[in-house]
mmCIF file of C-alpha atoms and ligand atoms in Angstrom:
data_model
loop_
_atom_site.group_PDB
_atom_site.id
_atom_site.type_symbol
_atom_site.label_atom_id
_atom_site.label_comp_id
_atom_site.label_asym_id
_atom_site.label_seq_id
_atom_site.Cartn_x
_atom_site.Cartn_y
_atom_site.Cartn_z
ATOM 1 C CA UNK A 12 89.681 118.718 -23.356
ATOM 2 C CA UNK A 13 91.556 117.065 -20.385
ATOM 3 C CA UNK A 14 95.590 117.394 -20.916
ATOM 4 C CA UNK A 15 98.393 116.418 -18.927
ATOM 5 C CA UNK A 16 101.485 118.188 -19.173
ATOM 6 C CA UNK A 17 104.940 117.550 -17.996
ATOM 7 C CA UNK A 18 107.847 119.983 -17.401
ATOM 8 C CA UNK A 19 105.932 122.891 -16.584
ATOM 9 C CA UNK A 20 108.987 124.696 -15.426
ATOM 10 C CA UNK A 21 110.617 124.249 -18.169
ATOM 11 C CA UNK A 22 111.676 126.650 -21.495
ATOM 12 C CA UNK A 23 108.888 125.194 -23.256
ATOM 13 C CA UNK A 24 106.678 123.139 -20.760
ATOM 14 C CA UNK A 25 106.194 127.111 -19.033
ATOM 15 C CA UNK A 26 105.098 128.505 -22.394
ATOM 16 C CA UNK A 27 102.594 125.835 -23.451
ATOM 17 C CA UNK A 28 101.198 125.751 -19.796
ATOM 18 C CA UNK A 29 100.522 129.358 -20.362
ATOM 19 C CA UNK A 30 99.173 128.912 -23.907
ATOM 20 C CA UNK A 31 96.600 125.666 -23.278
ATOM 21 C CA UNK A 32 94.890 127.380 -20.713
ATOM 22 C CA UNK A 33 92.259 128.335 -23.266
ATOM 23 C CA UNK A 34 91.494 124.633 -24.466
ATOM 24 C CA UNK A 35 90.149 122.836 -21.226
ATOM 25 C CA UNK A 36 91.490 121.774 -18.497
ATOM 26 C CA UNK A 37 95.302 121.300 -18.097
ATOM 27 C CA UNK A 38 97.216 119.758 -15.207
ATOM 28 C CA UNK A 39 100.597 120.423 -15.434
ATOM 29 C CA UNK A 40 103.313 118.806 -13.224
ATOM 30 C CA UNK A 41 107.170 119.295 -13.082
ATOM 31 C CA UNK A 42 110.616 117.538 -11.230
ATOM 32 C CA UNK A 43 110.428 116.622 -8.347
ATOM 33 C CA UNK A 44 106.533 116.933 -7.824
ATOM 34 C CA UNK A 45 106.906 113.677 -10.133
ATOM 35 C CA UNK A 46 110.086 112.005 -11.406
ATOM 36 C CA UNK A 47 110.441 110.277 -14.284
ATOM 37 C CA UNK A 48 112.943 107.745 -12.856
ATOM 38 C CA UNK A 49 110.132 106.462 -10.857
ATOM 39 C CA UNK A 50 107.815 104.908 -13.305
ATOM 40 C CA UNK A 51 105.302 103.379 -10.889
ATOM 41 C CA UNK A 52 104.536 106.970 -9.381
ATOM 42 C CA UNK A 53 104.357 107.935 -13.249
ATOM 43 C CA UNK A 54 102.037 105.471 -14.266
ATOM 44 C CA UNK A 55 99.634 105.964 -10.900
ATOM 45 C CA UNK A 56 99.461 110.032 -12.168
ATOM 46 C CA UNK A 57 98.359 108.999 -15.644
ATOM 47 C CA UNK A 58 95.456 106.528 -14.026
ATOM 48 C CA UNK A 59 94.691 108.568 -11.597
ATOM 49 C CA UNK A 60 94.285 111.688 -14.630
ATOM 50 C CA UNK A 61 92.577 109.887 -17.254
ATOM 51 C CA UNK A 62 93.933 112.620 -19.663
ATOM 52 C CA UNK A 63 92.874 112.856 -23.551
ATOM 53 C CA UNK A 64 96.376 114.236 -24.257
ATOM 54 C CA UNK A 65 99.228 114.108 -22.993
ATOM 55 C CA UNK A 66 102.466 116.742 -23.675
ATOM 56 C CA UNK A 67 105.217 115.814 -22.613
ATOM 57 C CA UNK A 68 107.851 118.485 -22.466
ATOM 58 C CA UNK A 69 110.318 116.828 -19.765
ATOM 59 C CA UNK A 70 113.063 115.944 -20.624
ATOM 60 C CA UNK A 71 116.751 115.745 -19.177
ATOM 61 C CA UNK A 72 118.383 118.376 -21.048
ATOM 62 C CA UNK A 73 121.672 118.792 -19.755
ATOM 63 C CA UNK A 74 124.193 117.572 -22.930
ATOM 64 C CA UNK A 75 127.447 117.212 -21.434
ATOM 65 C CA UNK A 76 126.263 116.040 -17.848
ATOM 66 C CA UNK A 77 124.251 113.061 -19.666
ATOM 67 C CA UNK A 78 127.770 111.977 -20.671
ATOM 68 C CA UNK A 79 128.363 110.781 -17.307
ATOM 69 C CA UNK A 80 124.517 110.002 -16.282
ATOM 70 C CA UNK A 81 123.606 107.979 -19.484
ATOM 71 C CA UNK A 82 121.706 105.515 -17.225
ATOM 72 C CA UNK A 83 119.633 108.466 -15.993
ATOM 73 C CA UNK A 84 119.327 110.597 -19.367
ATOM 74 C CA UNK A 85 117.669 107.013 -20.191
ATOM 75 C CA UNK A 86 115.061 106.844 -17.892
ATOM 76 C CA UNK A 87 114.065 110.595 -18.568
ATOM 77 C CA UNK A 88 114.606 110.597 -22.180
ATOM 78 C CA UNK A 89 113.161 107.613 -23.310
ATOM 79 C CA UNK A 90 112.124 104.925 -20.435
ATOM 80 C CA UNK A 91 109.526 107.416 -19.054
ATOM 81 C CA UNK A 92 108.600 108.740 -23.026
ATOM 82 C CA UNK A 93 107.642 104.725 -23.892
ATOM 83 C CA UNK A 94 105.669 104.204 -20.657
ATOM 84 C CA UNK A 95 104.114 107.147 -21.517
ATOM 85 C CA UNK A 96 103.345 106.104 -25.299
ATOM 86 C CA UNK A 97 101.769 102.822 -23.628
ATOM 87 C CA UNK A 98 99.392 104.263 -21.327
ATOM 88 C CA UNK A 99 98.084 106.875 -23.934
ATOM 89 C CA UNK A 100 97.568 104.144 -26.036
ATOM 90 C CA UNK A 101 95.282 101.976 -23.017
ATOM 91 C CA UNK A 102 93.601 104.907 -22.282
ATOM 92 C CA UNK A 103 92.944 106.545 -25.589
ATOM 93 C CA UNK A 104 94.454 108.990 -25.206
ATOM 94 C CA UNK A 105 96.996 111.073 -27.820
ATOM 95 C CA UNK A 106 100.803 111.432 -26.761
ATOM 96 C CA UNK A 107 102.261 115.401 -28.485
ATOM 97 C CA UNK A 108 106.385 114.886 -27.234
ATOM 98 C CA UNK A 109 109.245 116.617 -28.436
ATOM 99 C CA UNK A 110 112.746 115.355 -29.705
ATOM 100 C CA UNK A 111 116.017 117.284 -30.813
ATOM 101 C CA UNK A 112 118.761 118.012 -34.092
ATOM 102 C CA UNK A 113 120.795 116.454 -32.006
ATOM 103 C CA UNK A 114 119.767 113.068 -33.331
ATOM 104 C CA UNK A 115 121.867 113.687 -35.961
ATOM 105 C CA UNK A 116 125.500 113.179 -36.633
ATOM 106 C CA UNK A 117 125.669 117.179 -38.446
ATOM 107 C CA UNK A 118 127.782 116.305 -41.554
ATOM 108 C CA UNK A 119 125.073 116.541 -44.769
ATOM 109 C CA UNK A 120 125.204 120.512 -44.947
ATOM 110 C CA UNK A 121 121.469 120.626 -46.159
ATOM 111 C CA UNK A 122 118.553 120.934 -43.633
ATOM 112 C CA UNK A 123 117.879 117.397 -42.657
ATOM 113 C CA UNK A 124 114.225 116.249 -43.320
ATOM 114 C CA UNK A 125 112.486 113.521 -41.225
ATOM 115 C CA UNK A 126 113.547 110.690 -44.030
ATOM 116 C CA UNK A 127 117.394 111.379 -43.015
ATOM 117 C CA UNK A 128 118.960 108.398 -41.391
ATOM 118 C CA UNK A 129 119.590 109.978 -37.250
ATOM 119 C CA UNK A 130 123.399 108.928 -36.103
ATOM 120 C CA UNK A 131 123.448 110.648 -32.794
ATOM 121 C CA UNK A 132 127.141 111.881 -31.625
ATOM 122 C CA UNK A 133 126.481 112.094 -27.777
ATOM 123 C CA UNK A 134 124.182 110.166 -25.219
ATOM 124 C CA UNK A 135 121.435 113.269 -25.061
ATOM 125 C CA UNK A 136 121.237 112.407 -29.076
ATOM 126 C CA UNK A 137 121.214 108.660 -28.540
ATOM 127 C CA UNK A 138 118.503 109.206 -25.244
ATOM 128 C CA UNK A 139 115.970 111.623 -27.512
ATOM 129 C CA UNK A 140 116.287 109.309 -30.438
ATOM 130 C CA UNK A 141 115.764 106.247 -28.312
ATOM 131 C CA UNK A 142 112.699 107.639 -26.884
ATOM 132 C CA UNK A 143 111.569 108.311 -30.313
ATOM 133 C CA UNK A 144 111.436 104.667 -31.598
ATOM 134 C CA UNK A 145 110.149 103.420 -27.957
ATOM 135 C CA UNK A 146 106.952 105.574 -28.716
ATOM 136 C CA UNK A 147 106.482 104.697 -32.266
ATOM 137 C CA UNK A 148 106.754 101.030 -31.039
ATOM 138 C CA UNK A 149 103.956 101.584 -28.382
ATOM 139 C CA UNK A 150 101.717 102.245 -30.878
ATOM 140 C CA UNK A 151 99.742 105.431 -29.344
ATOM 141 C CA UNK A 152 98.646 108.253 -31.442
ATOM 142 C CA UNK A 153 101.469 110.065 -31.046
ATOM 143 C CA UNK A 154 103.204 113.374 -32.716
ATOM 144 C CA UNK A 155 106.480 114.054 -32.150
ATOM 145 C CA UNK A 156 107.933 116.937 -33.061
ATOM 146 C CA UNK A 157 111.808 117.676 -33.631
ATOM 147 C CA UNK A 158 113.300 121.042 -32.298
ATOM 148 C CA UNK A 159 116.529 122.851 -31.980
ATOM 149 C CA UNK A 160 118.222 125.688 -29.875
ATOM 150 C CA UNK A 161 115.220 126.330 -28.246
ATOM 151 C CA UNK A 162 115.406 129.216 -25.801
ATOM 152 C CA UNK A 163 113.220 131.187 -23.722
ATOM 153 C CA UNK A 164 113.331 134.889 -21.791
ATOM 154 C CA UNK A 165 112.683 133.505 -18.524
ATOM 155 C CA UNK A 166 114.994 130.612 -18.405
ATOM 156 C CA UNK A 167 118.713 130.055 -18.966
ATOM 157 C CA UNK A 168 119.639 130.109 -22.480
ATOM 158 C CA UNK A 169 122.200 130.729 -24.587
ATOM 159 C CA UNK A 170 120.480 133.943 -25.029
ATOM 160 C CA UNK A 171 120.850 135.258 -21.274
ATOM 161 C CA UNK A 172 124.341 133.386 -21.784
ATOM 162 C CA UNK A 173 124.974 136.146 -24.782
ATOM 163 C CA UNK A 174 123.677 139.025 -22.922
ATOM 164 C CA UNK A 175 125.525 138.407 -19.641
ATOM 165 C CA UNK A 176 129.387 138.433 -21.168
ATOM 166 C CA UNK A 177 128.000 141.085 -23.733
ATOM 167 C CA UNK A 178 127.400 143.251 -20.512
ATOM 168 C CA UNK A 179 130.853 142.183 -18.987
ATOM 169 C CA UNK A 180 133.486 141.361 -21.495
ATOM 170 C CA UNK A 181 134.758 143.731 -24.162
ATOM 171 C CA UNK A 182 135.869 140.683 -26.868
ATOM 172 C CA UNK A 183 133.509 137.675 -27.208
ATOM 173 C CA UNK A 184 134.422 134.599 -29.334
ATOM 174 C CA UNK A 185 131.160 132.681 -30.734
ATOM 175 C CA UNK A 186 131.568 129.499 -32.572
ATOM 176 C CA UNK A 187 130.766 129.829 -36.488
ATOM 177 C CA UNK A 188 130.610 126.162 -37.008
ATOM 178 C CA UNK A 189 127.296 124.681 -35.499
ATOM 179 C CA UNK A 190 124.431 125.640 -37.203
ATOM 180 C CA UNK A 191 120.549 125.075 -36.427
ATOM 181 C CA UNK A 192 117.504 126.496 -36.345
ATOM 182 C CA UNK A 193 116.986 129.126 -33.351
ATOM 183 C CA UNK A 194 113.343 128.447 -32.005
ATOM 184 C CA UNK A 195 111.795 130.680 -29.871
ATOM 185 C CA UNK A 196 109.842 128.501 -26.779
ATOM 186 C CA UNK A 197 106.568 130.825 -26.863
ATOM 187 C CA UNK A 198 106.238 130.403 -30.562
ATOM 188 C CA UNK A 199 106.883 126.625 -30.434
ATOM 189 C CA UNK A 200 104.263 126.313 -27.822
ATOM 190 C CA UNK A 201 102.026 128.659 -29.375
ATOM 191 C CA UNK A 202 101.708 126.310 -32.337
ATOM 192 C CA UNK A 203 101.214 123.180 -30.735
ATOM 193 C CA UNK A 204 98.370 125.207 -28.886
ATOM 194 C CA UNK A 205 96.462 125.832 -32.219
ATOM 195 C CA UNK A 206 97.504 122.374 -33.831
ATOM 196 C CA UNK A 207 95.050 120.824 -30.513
ATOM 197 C CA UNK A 208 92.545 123.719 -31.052
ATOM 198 C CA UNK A 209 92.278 122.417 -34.753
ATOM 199 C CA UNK A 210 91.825 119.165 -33.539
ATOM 200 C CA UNK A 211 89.059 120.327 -31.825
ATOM 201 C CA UNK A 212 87.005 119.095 -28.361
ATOM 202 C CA UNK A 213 87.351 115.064 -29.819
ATOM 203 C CA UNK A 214 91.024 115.286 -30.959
ATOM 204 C CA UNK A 215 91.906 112.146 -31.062
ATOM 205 C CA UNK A 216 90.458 111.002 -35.040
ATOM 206 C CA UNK A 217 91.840 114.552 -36.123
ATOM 207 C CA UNK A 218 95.639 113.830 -34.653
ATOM 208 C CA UNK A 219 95.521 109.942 -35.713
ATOM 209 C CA UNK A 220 95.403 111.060 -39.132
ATOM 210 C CA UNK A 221 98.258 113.315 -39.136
ATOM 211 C CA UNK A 222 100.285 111.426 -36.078
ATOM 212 C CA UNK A 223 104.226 110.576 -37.259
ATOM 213 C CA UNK A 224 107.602 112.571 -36.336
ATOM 214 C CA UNK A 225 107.665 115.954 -37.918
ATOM 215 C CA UNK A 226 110.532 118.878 -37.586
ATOM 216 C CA UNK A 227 109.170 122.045 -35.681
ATOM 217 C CA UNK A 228 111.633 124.800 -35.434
ATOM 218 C CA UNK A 229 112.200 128.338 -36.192
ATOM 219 C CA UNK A 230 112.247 129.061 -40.143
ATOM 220 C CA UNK A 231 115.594 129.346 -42.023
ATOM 221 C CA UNK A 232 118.840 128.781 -39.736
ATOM 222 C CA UNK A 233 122.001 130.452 -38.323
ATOM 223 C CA UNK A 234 125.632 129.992 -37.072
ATOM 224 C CA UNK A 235 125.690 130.558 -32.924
ATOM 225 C CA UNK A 236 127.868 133.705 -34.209
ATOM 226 C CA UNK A 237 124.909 134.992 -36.138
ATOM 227 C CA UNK A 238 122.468 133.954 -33.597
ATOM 228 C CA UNK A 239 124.746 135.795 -30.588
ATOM 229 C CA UNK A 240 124.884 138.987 -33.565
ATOM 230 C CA UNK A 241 121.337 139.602 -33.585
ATOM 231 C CA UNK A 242 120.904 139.130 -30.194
ATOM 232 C CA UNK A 243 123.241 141.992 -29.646
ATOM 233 C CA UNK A 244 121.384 144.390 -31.650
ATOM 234 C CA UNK A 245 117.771 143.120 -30.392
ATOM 235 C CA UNK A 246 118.987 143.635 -26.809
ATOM 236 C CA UNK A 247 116.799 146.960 -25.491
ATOM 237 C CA UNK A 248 119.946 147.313 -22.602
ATOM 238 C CA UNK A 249 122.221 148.243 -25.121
ATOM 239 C CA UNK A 250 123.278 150.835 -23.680
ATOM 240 C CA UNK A 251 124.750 148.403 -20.983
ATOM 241 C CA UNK A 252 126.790 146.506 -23.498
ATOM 242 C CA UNK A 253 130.356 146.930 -23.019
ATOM 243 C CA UNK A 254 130.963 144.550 -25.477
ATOM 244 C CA UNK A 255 133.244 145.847 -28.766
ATOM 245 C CA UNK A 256 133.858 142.889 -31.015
ATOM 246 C CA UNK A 257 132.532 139.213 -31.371
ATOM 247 C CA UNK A 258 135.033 137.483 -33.403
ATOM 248 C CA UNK A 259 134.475 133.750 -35.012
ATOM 249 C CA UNK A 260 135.601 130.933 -33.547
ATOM 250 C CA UNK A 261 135.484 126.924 -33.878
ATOM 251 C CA UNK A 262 134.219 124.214 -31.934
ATOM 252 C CA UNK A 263 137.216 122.657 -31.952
ATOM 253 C CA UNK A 264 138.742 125.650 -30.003
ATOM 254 C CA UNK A 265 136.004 124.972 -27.034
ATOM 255 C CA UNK A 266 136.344 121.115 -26.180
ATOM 256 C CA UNK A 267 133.326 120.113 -24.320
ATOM 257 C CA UNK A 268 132.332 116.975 -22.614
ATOM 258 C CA UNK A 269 129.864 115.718 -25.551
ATOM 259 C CA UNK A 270 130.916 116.116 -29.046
ATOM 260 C CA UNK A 271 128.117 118.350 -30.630
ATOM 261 C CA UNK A 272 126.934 117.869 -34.184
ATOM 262 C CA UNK A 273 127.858 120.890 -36.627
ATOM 263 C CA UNK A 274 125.074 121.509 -39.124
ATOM 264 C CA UNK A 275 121.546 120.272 -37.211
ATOM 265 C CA UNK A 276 119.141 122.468 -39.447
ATOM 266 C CA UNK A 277 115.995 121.135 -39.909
ATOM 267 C CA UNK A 278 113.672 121.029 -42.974
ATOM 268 C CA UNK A 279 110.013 121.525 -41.220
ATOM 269 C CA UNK A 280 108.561 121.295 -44.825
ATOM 270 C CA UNK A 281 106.868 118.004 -43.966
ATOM 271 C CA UNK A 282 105.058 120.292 -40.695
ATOM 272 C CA UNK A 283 103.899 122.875 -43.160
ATOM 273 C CA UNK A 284 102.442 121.228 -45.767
ATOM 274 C CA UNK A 285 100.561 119.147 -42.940
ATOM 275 C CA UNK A 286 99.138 121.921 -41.086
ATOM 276 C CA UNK A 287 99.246 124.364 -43.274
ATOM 277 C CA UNK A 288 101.366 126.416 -40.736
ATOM 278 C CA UNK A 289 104.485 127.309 -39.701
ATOM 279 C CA UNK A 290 107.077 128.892 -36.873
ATOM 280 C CA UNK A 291 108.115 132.277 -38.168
ATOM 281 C CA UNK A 292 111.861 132.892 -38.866
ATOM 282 C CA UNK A 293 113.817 133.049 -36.479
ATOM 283 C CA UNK A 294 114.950 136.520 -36.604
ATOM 284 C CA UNK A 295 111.421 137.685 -36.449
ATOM 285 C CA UNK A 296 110.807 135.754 -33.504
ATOM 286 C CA UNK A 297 114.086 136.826 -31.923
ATOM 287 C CA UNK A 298 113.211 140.367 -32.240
ATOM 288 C CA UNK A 299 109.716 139.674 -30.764
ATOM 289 C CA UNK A 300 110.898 137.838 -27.736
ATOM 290 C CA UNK A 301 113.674 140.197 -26.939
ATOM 291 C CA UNK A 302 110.801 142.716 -27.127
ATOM 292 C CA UNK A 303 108.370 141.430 -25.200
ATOM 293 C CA UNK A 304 110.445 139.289 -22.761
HETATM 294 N N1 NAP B 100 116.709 123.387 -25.144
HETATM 295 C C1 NAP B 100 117.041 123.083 -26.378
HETATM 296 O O1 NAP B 100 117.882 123.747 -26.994
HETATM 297 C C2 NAP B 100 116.361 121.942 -27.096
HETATM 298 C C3 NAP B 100 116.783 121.642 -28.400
HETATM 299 C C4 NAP B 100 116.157 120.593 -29.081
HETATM 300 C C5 NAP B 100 115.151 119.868 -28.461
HETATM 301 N N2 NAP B 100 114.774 120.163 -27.187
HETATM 302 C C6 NAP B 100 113.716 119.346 -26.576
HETATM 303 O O2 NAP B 100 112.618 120.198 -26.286
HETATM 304 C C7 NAP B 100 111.930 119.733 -25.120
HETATM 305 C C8 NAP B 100 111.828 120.872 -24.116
HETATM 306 O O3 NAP B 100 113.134 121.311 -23.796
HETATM 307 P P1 NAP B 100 113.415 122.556 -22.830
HETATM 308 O O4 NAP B 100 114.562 123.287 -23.391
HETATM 309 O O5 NAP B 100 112.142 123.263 -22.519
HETATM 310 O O6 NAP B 100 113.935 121.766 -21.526
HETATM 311 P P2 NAP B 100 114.190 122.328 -20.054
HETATM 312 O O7 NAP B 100 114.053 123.800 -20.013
HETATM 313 O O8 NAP B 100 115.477 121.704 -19.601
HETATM 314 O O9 NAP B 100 112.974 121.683 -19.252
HETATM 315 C C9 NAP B 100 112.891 120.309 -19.030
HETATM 316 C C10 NAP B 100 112.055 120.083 -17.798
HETATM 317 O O10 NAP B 100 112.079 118.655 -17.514
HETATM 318 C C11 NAP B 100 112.249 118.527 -16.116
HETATM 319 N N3 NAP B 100 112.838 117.257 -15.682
HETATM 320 C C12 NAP B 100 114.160 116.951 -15.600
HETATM 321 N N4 NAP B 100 114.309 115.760 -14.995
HETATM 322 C C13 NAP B 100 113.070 115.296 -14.721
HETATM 323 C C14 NAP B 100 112.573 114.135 -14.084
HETATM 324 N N5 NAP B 100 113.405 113.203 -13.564
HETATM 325 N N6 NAP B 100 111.247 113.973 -13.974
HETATM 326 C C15 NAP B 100 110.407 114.910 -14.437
HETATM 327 N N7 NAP B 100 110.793 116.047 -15.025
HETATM 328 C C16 NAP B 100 112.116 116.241 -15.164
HETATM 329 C C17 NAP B 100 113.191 119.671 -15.760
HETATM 330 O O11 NAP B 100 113.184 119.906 -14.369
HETATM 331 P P3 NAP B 100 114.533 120.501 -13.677
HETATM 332 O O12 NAP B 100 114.761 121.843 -14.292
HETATM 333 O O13 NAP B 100 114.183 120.523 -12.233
HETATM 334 O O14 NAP B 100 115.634 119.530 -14.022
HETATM 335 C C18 NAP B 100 112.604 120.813 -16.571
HETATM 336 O O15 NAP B 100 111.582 121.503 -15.905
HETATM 337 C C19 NAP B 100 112.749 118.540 -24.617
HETATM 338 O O16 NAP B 100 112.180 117.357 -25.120
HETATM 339 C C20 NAP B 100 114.124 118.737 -25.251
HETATM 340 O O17 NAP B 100 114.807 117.505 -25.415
HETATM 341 C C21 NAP B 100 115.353 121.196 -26.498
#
């Protein structure tokens, strides 16, 4: 199997370039080595690669920044995803890319399933969801598959974020109003690795039959306050901690540049009963990746 992956350097395009290795042969290319705001030099790489899949896991990421770089969060988000969409389907080829909770507005207080109506509150949201409907129009075989609060040990995340003022501050306030579904990187990569193993050496028939938009994240949910909790007690430098208290507090207290939606949970019932798998909760998965780094 020939695959093509983008954002190696990324929280999840470093796990999955770890975790295809056993299924062929993957080339995997990151910012600035190619830039998605150049879509000629894009389209040349795909040619010139001939891939049978392509993953793309690059995306601009940064919420409140895309505020004021909307024309750019465009081009990464979903310009580059729809030229991407097209080629795979000239080529053949199948198109795995990932979206966000943030396509959604965060006011039903249920886990949102893929038949709830997105209403994006900031430009990331509007970006992701746009890139969405750009591949679907393309026509490709394409999966995409909705995350949330995805966070890895090697990269910045709100879990180093956690761990450094833990280590520094005695009082830490945590918001207890946004909700979503903590998802570990390794495991999210990790299952799109067996999803193309099941699809075996031809995958192409196997993932046209199940291609669509399906939410992927860590089982059940949390408040950040919960999340930053057991991240606490996972952390194997507790001695370190000079933290004392981590008291509740609302977004509302902690204006940022992009309004962010308040209860993003997803329902990844739709996944499951697909592929007859899941992401374990995200507690468990917590606890392993605090373990093994
Ligand atoms: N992180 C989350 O909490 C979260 C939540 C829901 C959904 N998602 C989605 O999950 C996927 C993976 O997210 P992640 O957290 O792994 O993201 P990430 O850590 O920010 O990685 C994204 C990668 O894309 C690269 N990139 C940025 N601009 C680019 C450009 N112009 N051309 C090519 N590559 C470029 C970045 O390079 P630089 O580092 O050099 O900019 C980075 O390596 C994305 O689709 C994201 O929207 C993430």
């Amino acid at each position: 199997m020939k695959i093509l992956l983008f954002g190696k350097h990324g929280k999840l395009g470093w796990e999955l370039h770890r975790s295809l290795q056993g299924l062929g042969r993957v080339l995997a290319y990151d910012y600035p080595e190619i830039d998605f705001t150049v879509p000629s030099s894009l389209r040349r790489l795909v040619e010139d690669i001939g891939p049978q899949i392509v993953i793309n896991a690059a995306a601009y990421t940064d919420v409140d920044k895309a505020e004021s770089e909307a024309e750019r969060a465009k081009l990464i988000n979903a310009e580059a995803p729809a030229l991407l969409a097209e080629m795979c389907r000239d080529l053949g080829a199948a198109l795995i890319h990932y979206s966000t909770d943030y396509v959604f507005d965060g006011q039903t207080g249920t886990p949102y399933t893929e038949n709830d109506a997105p209403r994006p509150l900031n430009v990331y949201g509007q970006t992701k969801l746009d890139g969405e409907g750009a591949i679907f129009q393309a026509g490709a075989t394409s999966l995409i598959f909705r995350t949330a609060w995805v966070y890895s040990m090697r990269r910045a995340s709100f879990v180093s974020k956690v761990l450094s003022w833990a280590h520094s501050q005695p009082e830490i306030r945590i918001v207890d109003d946004q909700i979503s579904n903590p998802t570990w990187a390794r495991a999210l990569a990790e299952i799109t690795t067996q999803l193309l193993a099941k699809a075996g050496p031809d995958p192409l028939p196997w993932l046209s039959e199940r291609a669509g938009l399906y939410h992927l994240a860590g089982g059940g949910f949390a408040s950040r306050q919960e999340w930053a909790k057991a991240i606490l007690q996972n952390d194997p430098d507790q001695t370190h901690q000079v933290v004392q208290r981590v008291l509740p507090a609302r977004s509302a207290e902690f204006p940022t540049v992009a309004v962010r939606p308040l209860f993003t949970a997803l329902d990844c019932g739709k996944f499951e009963r697909t592929f007859a798998v899941r992401l374990p909760d995200w507690e468990l998965a917590l606890n392993l990746a605090m373990e093994t780094g």
